[in-house]
CSV table of C-alpha atoms in Angstrom, one decimal:
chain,number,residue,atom,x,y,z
O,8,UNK,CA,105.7,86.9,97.7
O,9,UNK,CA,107.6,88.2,100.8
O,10,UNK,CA,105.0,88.8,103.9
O,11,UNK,CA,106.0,91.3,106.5
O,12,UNK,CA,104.9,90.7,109.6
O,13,UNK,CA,104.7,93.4,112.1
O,14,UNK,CA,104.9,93.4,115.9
O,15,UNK,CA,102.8,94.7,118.0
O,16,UNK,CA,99.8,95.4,116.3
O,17,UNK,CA,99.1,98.3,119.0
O,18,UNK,CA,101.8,100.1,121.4
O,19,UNK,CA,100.6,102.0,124.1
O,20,UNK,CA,103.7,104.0,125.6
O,21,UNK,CA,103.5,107.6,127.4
O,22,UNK,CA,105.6,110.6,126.1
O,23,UNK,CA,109.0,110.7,126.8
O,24,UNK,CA,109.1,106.8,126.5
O,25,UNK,CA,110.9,104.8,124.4
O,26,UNK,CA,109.3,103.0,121.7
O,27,UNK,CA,110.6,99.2,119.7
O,28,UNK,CA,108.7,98.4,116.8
O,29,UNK,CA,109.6,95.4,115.0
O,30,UNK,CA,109.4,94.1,111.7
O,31,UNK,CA,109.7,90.4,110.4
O,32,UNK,CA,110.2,89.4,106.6
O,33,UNK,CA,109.4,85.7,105.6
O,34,UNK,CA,112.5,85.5,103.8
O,35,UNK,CA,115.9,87.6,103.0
O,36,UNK,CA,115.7,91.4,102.1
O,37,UNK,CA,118.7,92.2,101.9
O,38,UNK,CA,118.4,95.0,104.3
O,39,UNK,CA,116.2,96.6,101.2
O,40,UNK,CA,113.2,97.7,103.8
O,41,UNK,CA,111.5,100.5,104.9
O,42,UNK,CA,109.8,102.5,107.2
O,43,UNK,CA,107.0,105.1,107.1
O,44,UNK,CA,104.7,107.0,109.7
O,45,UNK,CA,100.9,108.0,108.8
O,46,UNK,CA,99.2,109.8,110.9
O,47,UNK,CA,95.6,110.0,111.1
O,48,UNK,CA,94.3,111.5,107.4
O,49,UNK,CA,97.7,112.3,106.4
O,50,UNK,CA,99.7,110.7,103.5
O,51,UNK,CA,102.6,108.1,104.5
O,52,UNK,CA,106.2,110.0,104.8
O,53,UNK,CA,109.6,108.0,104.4
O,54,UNK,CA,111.0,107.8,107.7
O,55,UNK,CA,113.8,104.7,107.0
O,56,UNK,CA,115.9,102.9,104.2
O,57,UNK,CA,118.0,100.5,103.7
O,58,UNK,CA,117.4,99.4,107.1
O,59,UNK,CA,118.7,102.4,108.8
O,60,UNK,CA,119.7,105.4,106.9
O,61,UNK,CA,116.7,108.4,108.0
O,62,UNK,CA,115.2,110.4,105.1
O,63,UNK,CA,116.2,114.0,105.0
O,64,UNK,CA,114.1,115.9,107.7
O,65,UNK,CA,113.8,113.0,110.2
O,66,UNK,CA,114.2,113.6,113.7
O,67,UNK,CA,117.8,111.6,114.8
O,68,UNK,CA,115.0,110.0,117.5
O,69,UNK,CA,113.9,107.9,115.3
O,70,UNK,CA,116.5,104.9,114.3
O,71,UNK,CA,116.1,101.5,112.3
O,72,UNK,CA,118.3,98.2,112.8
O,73,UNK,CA,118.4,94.7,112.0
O,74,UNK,CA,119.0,92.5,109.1
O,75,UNK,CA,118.2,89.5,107.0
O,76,UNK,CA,114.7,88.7,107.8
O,77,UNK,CA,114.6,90.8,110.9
O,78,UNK,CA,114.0,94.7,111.9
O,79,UNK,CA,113.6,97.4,114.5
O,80,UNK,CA,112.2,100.8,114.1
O,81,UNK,CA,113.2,102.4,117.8
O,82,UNK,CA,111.7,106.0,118.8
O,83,UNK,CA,114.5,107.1,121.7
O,84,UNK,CA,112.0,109.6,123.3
O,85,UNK,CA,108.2,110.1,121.7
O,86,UNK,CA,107.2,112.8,121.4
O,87,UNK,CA,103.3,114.0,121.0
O,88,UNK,CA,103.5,114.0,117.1
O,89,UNK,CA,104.7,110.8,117.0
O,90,UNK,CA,102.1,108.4,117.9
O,91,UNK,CA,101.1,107.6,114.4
O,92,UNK,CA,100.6,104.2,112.4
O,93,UNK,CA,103.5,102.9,111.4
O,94,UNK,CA,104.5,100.7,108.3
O,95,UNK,CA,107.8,98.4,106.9
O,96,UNK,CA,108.3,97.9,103.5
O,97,UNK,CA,110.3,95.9,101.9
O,98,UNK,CA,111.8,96.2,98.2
O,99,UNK,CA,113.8,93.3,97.7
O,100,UNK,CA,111.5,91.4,95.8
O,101,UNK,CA,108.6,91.6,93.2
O,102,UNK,CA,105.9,92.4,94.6
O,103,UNK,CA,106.7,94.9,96.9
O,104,UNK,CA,105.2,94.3,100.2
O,105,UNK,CA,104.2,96.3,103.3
O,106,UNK,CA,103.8,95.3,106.9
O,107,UNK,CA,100.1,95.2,108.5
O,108,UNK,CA,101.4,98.2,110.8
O,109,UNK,CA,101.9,99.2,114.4
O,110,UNK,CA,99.7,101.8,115.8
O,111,UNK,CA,101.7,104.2,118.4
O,112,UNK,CA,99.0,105.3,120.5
O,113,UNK,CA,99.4,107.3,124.1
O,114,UNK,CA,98.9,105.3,127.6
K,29,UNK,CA,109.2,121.4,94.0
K,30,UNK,CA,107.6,118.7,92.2
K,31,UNK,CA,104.1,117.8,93.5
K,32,UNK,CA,102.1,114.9,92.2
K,33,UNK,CA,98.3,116.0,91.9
K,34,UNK,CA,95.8,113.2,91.9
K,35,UNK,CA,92.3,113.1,89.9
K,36,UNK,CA,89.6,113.2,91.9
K,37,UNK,CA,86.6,111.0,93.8
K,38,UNK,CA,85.5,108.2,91.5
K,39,UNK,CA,82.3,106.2,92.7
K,40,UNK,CA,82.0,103.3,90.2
K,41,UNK,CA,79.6,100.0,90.0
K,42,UNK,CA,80.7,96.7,90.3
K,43,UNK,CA,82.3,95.3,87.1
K,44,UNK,CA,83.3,98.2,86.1
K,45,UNK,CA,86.4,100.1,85.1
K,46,UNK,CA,88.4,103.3,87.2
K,47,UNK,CA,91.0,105.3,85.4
K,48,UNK,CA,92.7,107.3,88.3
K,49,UNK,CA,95.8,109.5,87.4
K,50,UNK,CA,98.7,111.1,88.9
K,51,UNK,CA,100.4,114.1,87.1
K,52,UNK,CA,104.0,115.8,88.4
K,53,UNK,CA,103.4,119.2,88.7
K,54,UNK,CA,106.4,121.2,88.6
K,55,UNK,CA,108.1,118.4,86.4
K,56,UNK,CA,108.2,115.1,85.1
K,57,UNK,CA,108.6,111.5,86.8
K,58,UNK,CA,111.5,111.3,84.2
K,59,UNK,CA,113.2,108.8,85.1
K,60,UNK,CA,111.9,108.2,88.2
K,61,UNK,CA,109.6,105.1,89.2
K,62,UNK,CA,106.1,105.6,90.4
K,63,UNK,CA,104.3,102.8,92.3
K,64,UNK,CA,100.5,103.0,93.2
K,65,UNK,CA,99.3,102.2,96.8
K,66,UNK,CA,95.8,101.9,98.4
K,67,UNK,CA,94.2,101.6,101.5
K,68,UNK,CA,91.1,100.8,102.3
K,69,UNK,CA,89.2,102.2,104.8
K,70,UNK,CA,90.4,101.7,108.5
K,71,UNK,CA,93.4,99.0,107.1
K,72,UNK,CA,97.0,99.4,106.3
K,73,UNK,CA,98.7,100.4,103.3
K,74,UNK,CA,98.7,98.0,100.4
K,75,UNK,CA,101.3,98.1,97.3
K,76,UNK,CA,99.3,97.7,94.1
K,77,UNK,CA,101.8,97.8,91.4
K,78,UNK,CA,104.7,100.3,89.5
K,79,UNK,CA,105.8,101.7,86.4
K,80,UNK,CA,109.9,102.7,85.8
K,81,UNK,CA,110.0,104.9,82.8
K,82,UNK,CA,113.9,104.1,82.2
K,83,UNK,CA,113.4,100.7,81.9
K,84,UNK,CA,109.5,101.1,80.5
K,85,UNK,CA,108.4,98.5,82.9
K,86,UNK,CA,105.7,97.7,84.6
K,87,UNK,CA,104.8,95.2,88.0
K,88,UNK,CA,102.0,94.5,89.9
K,89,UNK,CA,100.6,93.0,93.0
K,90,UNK,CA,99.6,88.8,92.2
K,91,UNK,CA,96.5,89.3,93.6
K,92,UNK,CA,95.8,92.0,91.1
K,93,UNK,CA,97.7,91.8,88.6
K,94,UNK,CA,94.8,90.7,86.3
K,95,UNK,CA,93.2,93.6,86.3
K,96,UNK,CA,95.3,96.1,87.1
K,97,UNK,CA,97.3,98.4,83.8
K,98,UNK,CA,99.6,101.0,84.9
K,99,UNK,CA,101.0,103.3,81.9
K,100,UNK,CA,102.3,106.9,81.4
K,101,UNK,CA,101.7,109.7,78.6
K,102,UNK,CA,104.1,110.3,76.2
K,103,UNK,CA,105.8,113.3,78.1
K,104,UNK,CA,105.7,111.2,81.5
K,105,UNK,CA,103.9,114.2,83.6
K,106,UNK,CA,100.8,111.9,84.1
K,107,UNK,CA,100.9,108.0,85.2
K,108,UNK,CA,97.8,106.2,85.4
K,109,UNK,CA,96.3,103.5,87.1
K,110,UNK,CA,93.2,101.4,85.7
K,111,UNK,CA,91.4,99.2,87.5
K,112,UNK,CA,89.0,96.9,85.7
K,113,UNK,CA,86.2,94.0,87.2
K,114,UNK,CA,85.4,96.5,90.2
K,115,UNK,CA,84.7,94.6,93.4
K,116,UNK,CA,83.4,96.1,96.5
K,117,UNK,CA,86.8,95.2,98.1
K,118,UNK,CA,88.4,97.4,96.1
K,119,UNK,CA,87.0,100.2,97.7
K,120,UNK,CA,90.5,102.4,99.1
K,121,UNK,CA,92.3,105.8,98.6
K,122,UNK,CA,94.7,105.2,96.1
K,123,UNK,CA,97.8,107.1,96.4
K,124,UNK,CA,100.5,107.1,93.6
K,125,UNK,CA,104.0,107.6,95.3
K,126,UNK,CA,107.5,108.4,93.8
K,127,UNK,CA,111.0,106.7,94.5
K,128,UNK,CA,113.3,108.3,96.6
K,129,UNK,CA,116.0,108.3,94.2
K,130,UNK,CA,116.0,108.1,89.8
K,131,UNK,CA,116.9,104.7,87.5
K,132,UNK,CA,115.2,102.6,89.9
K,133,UNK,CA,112.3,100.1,89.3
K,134,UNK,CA,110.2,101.2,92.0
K,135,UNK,CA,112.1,101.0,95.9
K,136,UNK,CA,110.8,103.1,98.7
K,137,UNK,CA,109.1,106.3,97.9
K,138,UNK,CA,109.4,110.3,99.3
K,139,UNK,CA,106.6,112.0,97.7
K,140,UNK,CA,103.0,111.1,97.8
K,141,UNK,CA,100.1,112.2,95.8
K,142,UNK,CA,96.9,113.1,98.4
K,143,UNK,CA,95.2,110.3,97.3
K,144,UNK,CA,92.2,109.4,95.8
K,145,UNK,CA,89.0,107.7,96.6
K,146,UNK,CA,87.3,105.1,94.7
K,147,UNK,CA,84.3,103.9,95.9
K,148,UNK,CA,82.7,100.5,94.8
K,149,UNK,CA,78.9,100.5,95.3
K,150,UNK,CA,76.1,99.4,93.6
């Protein structure tokens, strides 16, 4: 089983601020990973795939990176509704596996 | 617009059995995969297994798999998950969630059902 590891657990970062989440798979994905927001009693929504390509809707402030085993969500500018839990996937391999999360929470 | 409408609150008793199901309104899964995923309260999201109607497969989580059965009506509008050998841990909201994209064996996944809640209690 692949284990995503997610870094940090808690980011505290004022609006306007930019934001680096990061994302660490125990072994190669393949650049098959990705990322979701939930916000507090709301559903997950599809924010990232295949690394880096947004899902229809997404705001261009939000963009992934990385490869391999290593990956970067990056929010350019947050805005209020961002600060959220957010999660990596990845879909490489059977089982498919999600990160622990990093909460986006305002300083 | 295809939604996917979950059944509702189960409370259940340890060792038993949950049947929770996820039904396309508007349409069918077709041919796209549908994974289950729960999370239990206050903790992160947690993938519990998937079924791919085009290749009529299933998968499932190791830690699970055991007692976990996902399967589909004939007409694929309704998945289902079933849970057997209830433990308190498996107290979450279990949300079924679609792929992105069709002829896939479960990837990342757009649409969500709202979730339901099965509570393990004695």
């Amino acid at each position: 089983e692949i284990v995503m590891t997610q870094s940090p657990a808690t980011q505290s970062a004022s609006p306007g601020e930019r934001a680096t989440l990061s994302c660490r798979a125990s072994h190669n994905v393949n650049n098959k990973l990705a990322w979701y927001q939930q916000k507090s009693g709301q559903v997950p929504r599809l924010l990232i795939y295949g690394a880096s390509t947004r899902a229809t809707g997404v705001p261009a402030r939000f963009s992934g990176s990385g490869s391999g085993t290593e990956f970067t969500l990056t929010i350019s500018s947050l805005q209020s509704e961002d600060f959220a839990v957010y999660y990596c996937q990845q879909y490489d391999n059977w089982p498919r596996t999600f990160g622990q999360g990093t909460k986006v929470e305002i300083k | 617009q295809v939604q996917l409408v979950q059944s509702g609150a189960e409370v259940k008793k340890p060792g038993s059995s949950v049947k929770v199901s996820c039904q396309a309104s508007g349409g069918t899964f077709n041919t796209y995969a549908v994974s289950w995923v729960r999370q239990a309260p206050g903790q992160g999201l947690e993938w519990v297994g998937a079924f791919s109607p085009i290749f009529g497969t299933t998968n499932y989580a190791q830690n699970i798999r055991d007692r976990v059965t996902i399967s589909a009506d004939e007409s694929t509008t309704t998945v289902y998950l079933e849970l057997s050998g209830l433990r308190f841990e498996d107290t979450a909201v279990y949300y079924c969630a679609r792929d992105h994209i069709p002829a896939g064996a479960s990837r990342y996944f757009d649409l969500w059902g709202r979730g339901t809640l099965v509570i393990v209690s004695s």
